[in-house]
């Protein structure tokens, strides 16, 4: 037979071809499109890769002009599909005519099913020839098994993805146009609004409001230290909300030399293994080690198509019985984790942990091939190691800890102490790189024993506001509320950053993000609440199970959207005023020192800068630091009185600077000493376009002297010069060193 295989991406096409042909495939160009050909068991294969969606869903051209019609009219406007990459479609058409069988081998999920089915429909394929290859990993066993057991395409799964496409396009277009036109923000500066994006932004705005309105409450704790080990015990009433009461307890106990053991209990506690990785858990843990969710998904996709891990988009937290755990471990013997793998294999039985979610489309994320750190580098290795260690942790034995609970009477006051000692590492041995284990020892005691009171003190504190979301915790909350899907949540977060609605690793909404959310809360007909979005998400899932029809879900979505759009349109003046005022405040820096007009953040071809609203009469302007996150402040420079900015660069502590780069307050921080090469300029801290820190001469380009700087840590000037090479001596934390990395003084150290 002659078979045509359609994959989603080029690297998947190469991987599948290599597996099925035992590495004996060959490539050729057909109309500018690469076709991989090979023979397997007498059958001839041609493999063509798509580029994701090659069919684009959009509105007809007459709707491109935002001002030509009301955005409300878009709710029921027709949507059309157009071929985005005609060369691929033409190549598939040419190969299809001679093919006895057409095999869809795109990713097996809703999106992958739609990509395959819409391509088949576009080329007009005979559906009786079309089959589906289902696999969860690009390994030899999985791929060969999938092609030996082809199934029919799942039209309901594709319809669920198509419903999402239709609904997201209409909601995004209608709401974005309504808000952008109201606020006068069109062109490149449009205000992005979306079905999932807006409720997600509201989570951040609500949390920010909780933090800003939070009023701390003071409290006091009475802490005693007991016995030879000086273990800590806290008063049974802690915390005290009245200082007078805490003072009275401290006064009663502070001069007492011994206490009496009231109770003592020691027991063993079994600490259970973590659940296998689903997409959300993988993104959360990756974010903890410095890999943001969007980057984690891209790296996971590369690892998957490279054959190193299973499919990374899954909600399953239970390994299927068909997964050969021991065979996976045998493969990992060739990795950097050989010793850990052998330990797991030496167990009499290997019974993996299970999470609460069980689906049948894909298994949890697990390693499918061995890799080593000398060949795989950077964040890709960090993510691969994270996935391997999680896999091993789910297979290891439970950990065991000794738990001690003790209460001590001190002059009629009771103090409680808790002890924890890890006795059996179990699964924690494989996961301890990502966790902190703190042992607290309490010696054996008997009820009635006297015990020394080593000290008694009062600790003062105050209640803290809730934590801001980071990308990992936000994805967890989105998952909990049903906002978006495992495949889209990281993209939603990316849009919040790209539209400047949020800033920082601990996500802080900007003035425009807050204003947009508050306007939608007041005038948006409920679109900022998660309930409406969560209901549509649930309905789209029901399409794939056959409980609902695509047309019914789309019609319900249109009714919901139309009601919200009409409400927004009726109140567009109020919305526009609120957002315009917020945008103005977000760009405001301070008052111009020359003419008294406002200084604002402005845009130019060369990037953003601070300029005077009095231009062209007043040309006062200051550059903004490059390759950094900039936050406005209300404080002023103590040296010159100009406004200050907070500058945040990756891996470095935030820095407060004057907007004038030549101000003495800035030069004191960045100028490290006299240049030993030219003798005229000063060596100062600089940043490359990529945001990397280095030191260079201020006389550049006449003098090209530069010095590399350590990527992390605060660098400060000492006013000293190196006796050996003449370069400046800098302070890095608690120690000083010559800035010249090749200086003999550094090598001696």
XYZ file of C-alpha atoms in Angstrom:
749
model
C 0.000 0.000 0.000
C 0.980 3.618 -0.461
C 0.439 5.666 2.667
C 0.459 9.418 3.313
C 1.252 10.536 6.876
C 0.438 14.052 8.099
C 2.241 15.320 11.220
C 1.873 18.574 13.121
C 5.518 19.683 13.124
C 8.673 18.990 11.141
C 10.654 17.443 14.013
C 7.785 15.015 14.705
C 7.814 14.037 11.015
C 11.531 13.314 11.179
C 11.203 11.343 14.413
C 8.341 9.167 13.157
C 10.095 8.551 9.823
C 13.331 7.554 11.548
C 11.488 5.089 13.808
C 9.349 3.447 11.117
C 12.185 3.238 8.563
C 14.938 2.195 10.992
C 16.810 5.331 9.942
C 16.604 4.609 6.216
C 14.281 7.407 5.108
C 15.162 10.067 2.547
C 13.857 13.590 1.956
C 12.924 15.499 -1.167
C 11.334 18.844 -1.932
C 7.885 18.910 -3.461
C 6.818 22.428 -4.392
C 9.032 23.870 -1.674
C 7.657 21.463 0.951
C 9.827 18.698 2.425
C 8.473 15.178 1.947
C 10.120 12.287 3.803
C 9.800 8.908 2.087
C 10.600 5.343 3.164
C 9.425 1.746 2.920
C 8.132 -0.327 5.841
C 6.955 -3.966 5.562
C 6.421 -3.499 1.856
C 4.320 -0.334 2.267
C 5.515 2.982 0.799
C 5.241 6.008 3.079
C 5.305 9.737 2.363
C 5.406 11.995 5.434
C 4.443 15.683 5.270
C 4.542 18.040 8.239
C 2.208 20.943 8.836
C 3.165 24.104 10.715
C 0.513 23.892 13.396
C -2.712 25.428 12.082
C -2.337 25.977 8.327
C -6.058 26.821 8.144
C -6.859 30.212 9.652
C -10.232 31.207 11.110
C -11.107 34.899 10.806
C -13.814 37.355 9.857
C -14.395 38.297 6.196
C -12.329 41.218 4.914
C -15.185 43.737 5.176
C -14.975 43.478 8.966
C -11.287 44.471 9.115
C -12.127 48.184 9.424
C -12.874 48.732 13.115
C -14.754 51.959 12.468
C -16.931 50.609 9.640
C -19.414 48.862 11.912
C -20.254 48.461 15.578
C -18.218 45.773 17.391
C -21.567 44.416 18.635
C -22.337 43.380 15.039
C -19.371 40.983 15.152
C -21.161 38.738 17.653
C -23.251 37.109 14.942
C -20.966 37.909 11.986
C -19.851 34.941 9.847
C -16.384 33.491 10.305
C -14.450 32.065 7.367
C -11.551 29.657 7.038
C -8.650 30.488 4.750
C -5.609 28.421 3.816
C -2.560 30.071 5.367
C 0.131 27.838 3.799
C -1.053 26.879 0.314
C 2.181 25.103 -0.626
C 1.596 22.429 2.050
C -2.051 21.946 1.037
C -1.062 21.604 -2.630
C 1.647 19.055 -1.758
C -0.822 16.973 0.272
C -3.341 17.129 -2.582
C -0.749 15.864 -5.061
C 0.322 12.966 -2.816
C -3.235 12.162 -1.755
C -4.372 11.104 -5.226
C -2.015 8.119 -5.280
C -2.357 7.223 -1.593
C -4.338 4.180 -0.489
C -4.404 5.391 3.102
C -4.064 8.826 4.754
C -2.861 8.788 8.357
C -3.308 11.734 10.714
C -0.342 11.686 13.114
C -0.742 15.074 14.766
C -0.590 15.483 18.551
C -3.363 13.451 20.115
C -5.474 16.086 21.840
C -8.307 18.409 20.898
C -6.077 20.884 19.098
C -4.127 18.190 17.263
C -7.341 16.472 16.168
C -8.670 19.746 14.748
C -5.393 20.506 12.954
C -5.512 17.108 11.265
C -9.227 17.133 10.449
C -9.301 20.697 9.070
C -6.371 19.821 6.789
C -8.119 16.675 5.554
C -11.274 18.710 4.888
C -9.341 21.459 3.077
C -7.737 18.996 0.638
C -11.050 17.210 0.033
C -9.775 13.794 1.089
C -11.865 10.659 0.800
C -12.775 10.047 4.473
C -12.930 6.295 3.900
C -9.142 6.405 3.430
C -8.433 8.467 6.561
C -7.084 6.842 9.732
C -5.625 8.123 13.002
C -2.358 7.198 14.753
C -2.665 7.726 18.535
C 0.526 7.931 20.588
C 1.625 9.611 23.802
C 5.373 9.455 23.277
C 7.610 9.526 20.224
C 9.359 6.307 21.200
C 9.900 3.292 18.981
C 7.420 1.113 20.867
C 4.654 3.768 21.017
C 4.979 4.868 17.383
C 5.164 1.333 16.000
C 2.172 0.297 18.114
C 0.171 3.365 16.991
C 0.779 2.668 13.285
C 0.015 -1.030 13.757
C -3.311 -0.193 15.444
C -4.754 2.739 13.521
C -8.178 4.072 14.541
C -10.749 6.412 13.024
C -10.380 10.172 13.604
C -12.409 11.568 16.506
C -14.725 14.167 14.986
C -16.203 15.126 18.363
C -12.730 15.896 19.738
C -12.033 18.110 16.719
C -15.402 19.840 17.159
C -14.548 20.676 20.768
C -11.391 22.427 19.593
C -13.244 24.176 16.777
C -15.824 25.481 19.250
C -12.978 27.005 21.244
C -11.580 28.635 18.092
C -14.934 30.147 17.125
C -15.774 31.327 20.641
C -12.346 32.768 21.430
C -12.206 34.643 18.111
C -15.608 36.269 18.607
C -15.084 37.121 22.283
C -11.596 38.488 21.672
C -12.569 40.554 18.626
C -15.806 41.976 20.026
C -14.505 42.861 23.489
C -11.111 44.123 22.317
C -12.691 46.451 19.760
C -15.308 47.724 22.188
C -12.784 48.582 24.899
C -10.039 49.860 22.558
C -12.384 52.192 20.686
C -13.869 53.455 23.952
C -10.396 54.233 25.332
C -9.057 55.642 22.068
C -6.373 52.958 22.017
C -6.221 51.607 18.464
C -3.465 50.369 16.182
C -0.475 48.884 17.998
C -1.720 50.274 21.322
C -5.045 48.389 21.333
C -6.456 47.163 24.646
C -6.567 43.364 24.595
C -9.630 41.796 26.224
C -10.511 38.103 26.197
C -12.866 35.459 27.522
C -10.147 33.864 29.687
C -7.686 36.734 29.853
C -10.006 39.192 31.612
C -11.085 36.910 34.502
C -7.422 35.950 34.926
C -6.402 39.595 35.144
C -9.175 40.119 37.702
C -7.547 37.521 39.966
C -4.404 39.650 40.011
C -6.272 42.926 40.483
C -8.342 41.481 43.345
C -5.208 40.163 45.051
C -3.487 43.531 44.582
C -6.466 45.253 46.197
C -6.333 42.842 49.136
C -2.663 43.684 49.607
C -3.018 47.467 49.290
C -5.998 47.568 51.659
C -4.449 45.189 54.151
C -3.906 46.651 57.609
C -1.355 44.652 59.623
C -2.275 43.596 63.135
C 0.557 43.371 65.680
C 0.981 40.221 67.722
C 3.440 38.834 70.272
C 4.836 35.369 70.893
C 6.483 34.052 74.035
C 9.266 31.597 73.148
C 11.205 29.460 75.579
C 14.335 27.370 74.999
C 14.631 24.148 76.979
C 17.152 21.475 77.933
C 20.689 20.772 76.717
C 19.600 20.990 73.077
C 17.902 24.365 73.673
C 14.873 23.267 71.652
C 12.138 25.834 71.241
C 8.693 25.796 72.764
C 5.982 28.422 72.211
C 3.275 29.431 74.661
C 0.021 27.550 74.164
C -1.916 30.818 73.616
C 0.452 32.184 70.978
C -0.013 34.507 69.308
C -1.052 37.109 71.861
C -3.089 39.965 70.406
C -2.733 42.099 73.547
C 0.778 43.123 74.558
C -0.222 43.549 78.181
C -1.165 39.895 78.392
C 2.063 38.812 76.678
C 4.091 41.017 79.047
C 2.397 39.441 82.031
C 3.235 35.896 80.857
C 6.848 36.861 80.103
C 7.224 38.489 83.523
C 5.844 35.344 85.155
C 8.275 33.032 83.332
C 11.465 34.943 82.537
C 13.329 34.271 85.787
C 12.170 30.666 86.231
C 15.116 28.225 85.990
C 13.253 24.968 85.363
C 9.976 23.571 84.094
C 8.104 20.285 84.338
C 7.259 17.978 81.444
C 3.449 17.756 81.265
C 3.200 15.439 78.270
C 5.546 13.746 75.837
C 4.616 11.750 72.752
C 6.834 10.343 70.024
C 5.473 8.580 66.936
C 6.402 7.670 63.399
C 4.675 9.397 60.490
C 4.565 8.068 56.948
C 5.083 10.810 54.347
C 3.487 9.909 51.050
C 5.014 10.302 47.622
C 3.995 13.129 45.279
C 1.574 12.491 42.426
C 2.914 12.058 38.873
C 3.301 15.200 36.804
C 0.370 16.594 34.866
C 0.912 19.762 32.822
C -0.089 22.156 35.595
C 2.115 20.541 38.254
C 5.065 20.429 35.844
C 4.693 24.149 35.059
C 4.382 25.039 38.742
C 7.525 23.126 39.740
C 9.456 24.433 36.709
C 8.562 27.985 37.705
C 10.082 27.340 41.153
C 13.470 26.613 39.551
C 13.393 29.687 37.325
C 11.711 28.350 34.183
C 8.504 30.337 33.457
C 5.455 28.337 32.282
C 5.655 29.489 28.651
C 9.344 28.557 28.461
C 8.669 25.263 30.233
C 6.033 24.322 27.651
C 8.317 25.150 24.738
C 11.161 23.127 26.240
C 8.792 20.261 27.063
C 7.591 20.248 23.446
C 11.219 20.007 22.275
C 11.904 17.166 24.716
C 8.774 15.365 23.518
C 9.534 15.615 19.804
C 13.114 14.617 20.580
C 11.804 11.418 22.153
C 12.965 12.247 25.707
C 9.613 12.652 27.492
C 5.979 11.701 26.962
C 3.380 14.128 25.634
C 3.540 17.221 27.889
C -0.123 18.303 27.616
C -2.029 16.054 29.969
C -4.345 16.231 32.960
C -3.686 12.641 34.014
C -1.966 11.908 37.334
C -2.149 8.114 37.216
C 0.237 5.955 35.190
C -1.722 3.482 33.048
C -1.203 -0.211 33.762
C 0.051 -0.638 30.206
C 3.041 1.633 30.903
C 6.122 -0.537 31.332
C 7.643 1.125 34.405
C 10.612 -1.262 34.545
C 11.377 -0.849 30.838
C 11.433 2.948 31.274
C 13.818 2.563 34.216
C 16.084 0.273 32.200
C 16.401 3.011 29.550
C 17.306 5.565 32.215
C 20.331 3.483 33.251
C 22.166 5.285 30.445
C 21.415 8.688 32.009
C 23.051 10.667 34.818
C 20.596 9.002 37.204
C 21.970 5.464 36.918
C 22.532 4.991 40.666
C 19.065 6.252 41.620
C 17.473 4.079 38.931
C 19.261 0.972 40.185
C 17.984 1.706 43.690
C 14.401 1.872 42.415
C 14.856 -1.330 40.388
C 16.208 -3.147 43.450
C 12.833 -2.745 45.198
C 10.927 -6.001 45.509
C 7.852 -4.378 43.989
C 7.439 -1.065 42.208
C 4.002 0.428 42.777
C 3.776 4.053 41.584
C 1.878 6.794 43.387
C -1.446 8.040 42.026
C -2.998 11.486 41.893
C -6.663 12.439 41.948
C -7.051 12.957 38.200
C -7.386 10.056 35.828
C -7.906 10.489 32.075
C -7.477 8.069 29.209
C -5.974 10.295 26.493
C -2.370 10.590 27.716
C -0.381 9.301 30.688
C 1.286 11.680 33.163
C 4.540 13.275 31.993
C 7.430 10.828 32.359
C 10.902 10.348 30.786
C 11.004 8.094 27.732
C 14.722 8.105 26.932
C 18.058 8.670 28.672
C 19.949 11.943 28.479
C 23.138 13.238 30.068
C 24.096 16.687 31.290
C 27.200 16.793 29.112
C 25.048 16.624 25.974
C 21.864 18.400 27.074
C 22.457 21.858 28.491
C 20.803 24.838 30.159
C 17.115 25.037 30.987
C 16.391 22.064 28.746
C 18.483 19.858 31.016
C 17.003 21.448 34.151
C 13.491 20.602 32.958
C 14.458 17.086 31.877
C 16.080 16.456 35.278
C 12.970 17.794 37.027
C 10.767 15.352 35.084
C 13.115 12.413 35.719
C 13.365 13.138 39.443
C 9.587 13.481 39.754
C 9.199 10.126 37.980
C 11.672 8.497 40.369
C 9.992 10.125 43.383
C 6.633 8.614 42.364
C 8.246 5.152 42.329
C 10.305 5.324 45.512
C 9.105 4.161 48.927
C 7.248 6.494 51.250
C 9.413 8.541 53.590
C 9.199 8.167 57.360
C 9.695 10.844 59.996
C 9.804 10.806 63.777
C 7.293 13.301 65.174
C 7.631 14.528 68.752
C 5.058 16.546 70.681
C 5.973 17.836 74.112
C 4.345 20.272 76.552
C 6.201 21.889 79.449
C 4.842 23.693 82.484
C 6.754 26.839 83.443
C 5.360 28.442 86.599
C 1.796 27.550 85.602
C 2.182 28.497 81.926
C 2.226 25.801 79.235
C 4.722 25.751 76.350
C 4.419 23.366 73.393
C 7.352 22.047 71.365
C 7.224 20.075 68.127
C 10.078 17.913 66.902
C 10.681 16.481 63.433
C 13.452 14.093 62.392
C 13.502 12.429 58.992
C 14.304 8.777 59.627
C 13.843 7.235 56.207
C 14.433 9.392 53.121
C 12.376 7.220 50.778
C 11.161 9.234 47.796
C 12.654 12.442 49.232
C 16.117 11.168 48.301
C 15.235 11.689 44.649
C 13.318 14.945 45.130
C 15.363 16.659 47.868
C 17.043 18.938 45.312
C 13.737 20.796 45.124
C 12.768 20.847 48.807
C 14.079 21.904 52.202
C 14.237 19.341 54.999
C 14.690 20.858 58.470
C 15.176 18.501 61.395
C 14.235 19.642 64.901
C 15.532 17.373 67.663
C 13.858 16.940 71.058
C 15.540 14.508 73.487
C 13.622 11.664 75.168
C 11.655 12.971 78.161
C 9.276 11.533 80.741
C 6.161 13.102 82.182
C 7.114 14.754 85.487
C 10.770 15.309 84.551
C 12.341 18.610 85.454
C 13.880 20.427 82.487
C 16.105 23.488 82.392
C 14.654 26.720 81.060
C 17.593 28.113 79.062
C 15.910 31.380 78.072
C 12.551 33.079 77.736
C 11.907 35.838 75.203
C 9.169 37.751 73.434
C 9.002 37.918 69.615
C 6.991 40.751 68.097
C 5.444 40.480 64.669
C 2.471 41.537 62.590
C 0.074 39.777 60.281
C 1.091 39.711 56.629
C -1.017 40.387 53.537
C -1.664 37.496 51.138
C 1.154 36.676 48.738
C 1.080 37.988 45.206
C 0.645 35.389 42.516
C 3.659 34.281 40.554
C 3.186 32.533 37.215
C 3.179 29.097 38.801
C 0.622 29.854 41.517
C -1.555 31.741 39.015
C -1.659 28.703 36.718
C -2.710 26.598 39.711
C -5.541 29.031 40.492
C -6.655 29.116 36.835
C -6.736 25.329 36.844
C -8.794 25.316 40.051
C -11.341 27.804 38.626
C -11.536 26.219 35.170
C -10.009 29.216 33.382
C -8.401 28.148 30.110
C -6.861 24.744 29.458
C -3.567 23.039 30.169
C -2.436 24.095 26.680
C -3.478 27.756 26.799
C -2.908 29.066 30.326
C 0.748 29.978 29.836
C -0.172 31.897 26.650
C -2.838 33.864 28.542
C -0.244 34.901 31.137
C 2.120 35.897 28.334
C -0.526 38.229 26.923
C -0.978 39.939 30.287
C 2.726 40.795 30.247
C 2.908 41.756 26.560
C -0.054 44.155 26.884
C 1.596 45.702 29.981
C -1.301 44.764 32.257
C 1.082 43.197 34.792
C 4.729 43.564 35.792
C 7.288 41.644 37.800
C 7.903 38.023 38.763
C 5.393 38.445 41.578
C 2.664 39.687 39.318
C 1.626 43.269 40.054
C -1.134 44.777 37.893
C -0.323 48.095 36.234
C -2.597 51.145 36.306
C -4.060 50.193 32.923
C -4.635 46.587 34.037
C -6.425 47.789 37.166
C -8.512 50.380 35.267
C -9.527 47.862 32.605
C -10.596 45.324 35.221
C -12.517 47.847 37.318
C -14.342 49.113 34.220
C -15.272 45.582 33.190
C -16.483 44.851 36.713
C -18.787 47.882 36.632
C -19.812 47.926 32.989
C -18.854 44.532 31.522
C -21.943 42.452 32.125
C -20.055 39.804 34.117
C -17.268 39.042 31.619
C -14.569 39.670 34.242
C -15.981 36.939 36.499
C -14.695 33.360 36.118
C -18.166 31.745 36.209
C -19.114 32.554 32.611
C -15.789 31.363 31.234
C -15.774 28.210 33.364
C -19.250 27.267 32.101
C -18.156 27.601 28.473
C -15.047 25.518 29.218
C -17.231 22.776 30.700
C -19.592 22.901 27.720
C -16.705 22.551 25.272
C -15.536 19.453 27.123
C -19.031 18.021 26.757
C -18.738 18.311 22.973
C -15.841 15.839 22.996
C -17.869 13.403 25.101
C -20.941 13.724 22.861
C -23.134 15.350 25.533
C -23.414 18.624 23.576
C -23.313 19.710 19.937
C -20.860 22.272 18.570
C -23.647 24.498 17.229
C -25.472 24.544 20.580
C -22.379 25.630 22.525
C -21.530 28.346 19.974
C -25.084 29.713 20.051
C -25.097 29.825 23.837
C -21.760 31.647 23.756
C -23.137 34.195 21.290
C -26.113 34.924 23.542
C -23.818 35.497 26.521
C -21.421 37.656 24.510
C -24.183 39.746 22.911
C -25.687 40.618 26.294
C -22.276 41.703 27.620
C -21.377 43.606 24.445
C -24.613 45.619 24.485
C -24.004 46.566 28.120
C -20.430 47.672 27.395
C -21.492 49.637 24.289
C -24.113 51.544 26.261
C -21.514 52.588 28.843
C -18.523 53.125 26.543
C -18.072 56.796 27.482
C -17.591 55.992 31.175
C -15.289 53.082 30.322
C -13.217 55.267 27.999
C -12.780 58.040 30.573
C -11.714 55.598 33.300
C -9.131 53.854 31.132
C -7.748 57.081 29.611
C -7.136 58.533 33.061
C -5.414 55.334 34.179
C -3.161 55.198 31.116
C -2.148 58.801 31.690
C -1.239 58.107 35.322
C 0.720 54.993 34.299
C 2.939 57.022 31.953
C 3.356 59.976 34.341
C 6.854 60.304 35.829
C 6.907 63.739 37.406
C 7.173 67.478 36.738
C 9.666 68.836 34.190
C 12.465 70.763 35.994
C 12.748 73.220 33.076
C 9.186 74.271 32.224
C 6.839 72.702 34.790
C 4.933 70.489 32.341
C 4.395 66.784 32.946
C 7.242 64.350 32.260
C 5.835 61.212 30.632
C 7.098 57.886 29.270
C 7.082 58.292 25.499
C 7.837 56.013 22.568
C 10.309 56.413 19.731
C 11.841 54.221 17.062
C 14.823 53.621 19.323
C 12.746 52.615 22.344
C 10.952 54.301 25.227
C 12.265 57.423 26.925
C 11.127 60.089 29.405
C 10.094 63.301 27.667
C 8.382 66.588 28.454
C 4.806 67.255 27.364
C 5.991 70.775 26.497
C 7.856 69.490 23.426
C 8.884 71.050 21.013
C 9.196 74.224 23.089
C 10.861 72.195 25.865
C 13.258 69.454 24.787
C 14.024 68.074 28.250
C 14.356 64.272 27.993
C 16.046 61.360 29.758
C 16.757 57.803 28.515
C 15.145 54.817 30.179
C 17.392 51.923 31.282
C 17.423 49.149 28.682
C 16.780 45.440 29.157
C 15.036 45.952 32.486
C 11.586 46.171 34.038
C 10.846 49.790 34.983
C 8.425 50.789 37.733
C 7.492 54.385 38.550
C 7.916 55.699 42.091
C 6.581 58.692 43.980
C 9.961 59.429 45.586
C 12.469 62.060 44.459
C 16.253 62.017 44.214
C 17.911 63.435 47.327
C 20.732 64.941 45.221
C 18.917 66.718 42.365
C 15.216 66.462 43.238
C 14.198 64.667 40.028
C 11.807 61.681 40.129
C 13.183 58.202 40.795
C 12.502 54.845 39.119
C 12.751 51.267 40.302
C 14.853 49.136 37.910
C 14.484 45.358 38.060
C 16.860 43.051 36.200
C 16.809 39.268 36.233
C 18.974 37.731 38.931
C 19.706 41.077 40.623
C 18.099 42.978 43.474
C 15.821 45.906 42.468
C 17.631 49.232 42.213
C 16.237 52.721 42.800
C 17.781 55.310 40.462
C 17.344 58.946 39.518
C 15.869 59.469 36.019
C 18.954 61.530 35.123
C 21.718 59.009 34.336
C 24.335 61.752 34.907
C 23.115 62.544 38.426
C 25.749 62.043 41.108
C 23.394 59.660 42.941
C 23.603 57.303 39.954
C 27.296 57.714 39.178
C 28.188 56.828 42.753
C 26.434 53.477 42.240
C 27.714 52.680 38.748
C 31.174 54.306 38.523
C 33.740 51.906 39.916
C 37.039 53.751 39.433
C 39.516 55.244 36.996
C 40.256 53.375 33.758
C 43.814 51.934 33.969
C 44.084 51.742 30.159
C 43.385 55.295 28.987
C 43.613 57.135 32.298
C 40.856 59.524 31.235
C 37.574 57.689 31.500
C 36.002 55.888 34.426
C 35.101 52.226 34.610
C 31.343 51.987 35.065
C 28.670 49.280 35.146
C 26.944 48.823 31.783
C 24.343 46.465 30.292
C 24.286 44.811 26.891
C 21.169 44.674 24.713
C 20.582 41.184 26.075
C 20.595 42.580 29.621
C 23.995 41.109 30.580
C 26.048 43.156 33.028
C 29.658 44.171 32.378
C 32.035 47.036 33.209
C 33.468 49.341 30.555
C 35.267 52.624 30.059
C 33.187 55.799 29.785
C 35.536 57.001 26.999
C 34.229 54.382 24.568
C 34.743 54.130 21.586
C 38.142 55.815 22.006
C 38.919 53.348 24.798
C 37.463 49.837 24.474
C 38.510 48.499 27.878
C 35.841 46.161 29.312
C 35.668 43.693 32.199
C 33.162 40.847 32.672
C 31.149 40.954 35.884
C 29.659 38.072 37.816
C 26.040 37.653 36.664
C 24.573 37.857 40.183
C 25.219 39.890 43.284
C 25.504 43.583 44.070
C 28.651 45.315 42.807
C 29.799 48.446 44.645
C 32.794 50.738 44.301
C 35.465 50.752 47.010
C 37.549 53.710 45.782
C 40.627 51.448 45.692
C 42.816 50.384 42.771
C 44.600 47.042 42.368
C 48.324 47.241 43.218
C 49.164 44.664 40.527
C 47.185 45.837 37.466
C 45.720 49.219 38.405
C 42.109 48.180 37.763
C 39.398 49.183 40.256
C 38.790 47.061 43.341
C 35.095 46.226 43.714
C 33.066 44.859 46.597
C 30.932 41.776 46.018
C 28.882 41.153 49.128
C 31.278 40.602 52.037
C 34.497 40.411 50.043
C 36.565 42.628 47.752
C 38.349 41.681 44.536
C 40.055 43.211 41.517
C 37.594 43.754 38.688
C 40.109 42.263 36.235
C 39.344 38.528 36.039
C 42.848 37.797 34.632
C 44.680 39.698 37.342
C 47.173 37.555 39.347
C 45.531 38.812 42.533
C 42.352 36.949 41.528
C 44.202 33.713 40.733
C 46.011 33.858 44.101
C 42.672 34.151 45.820
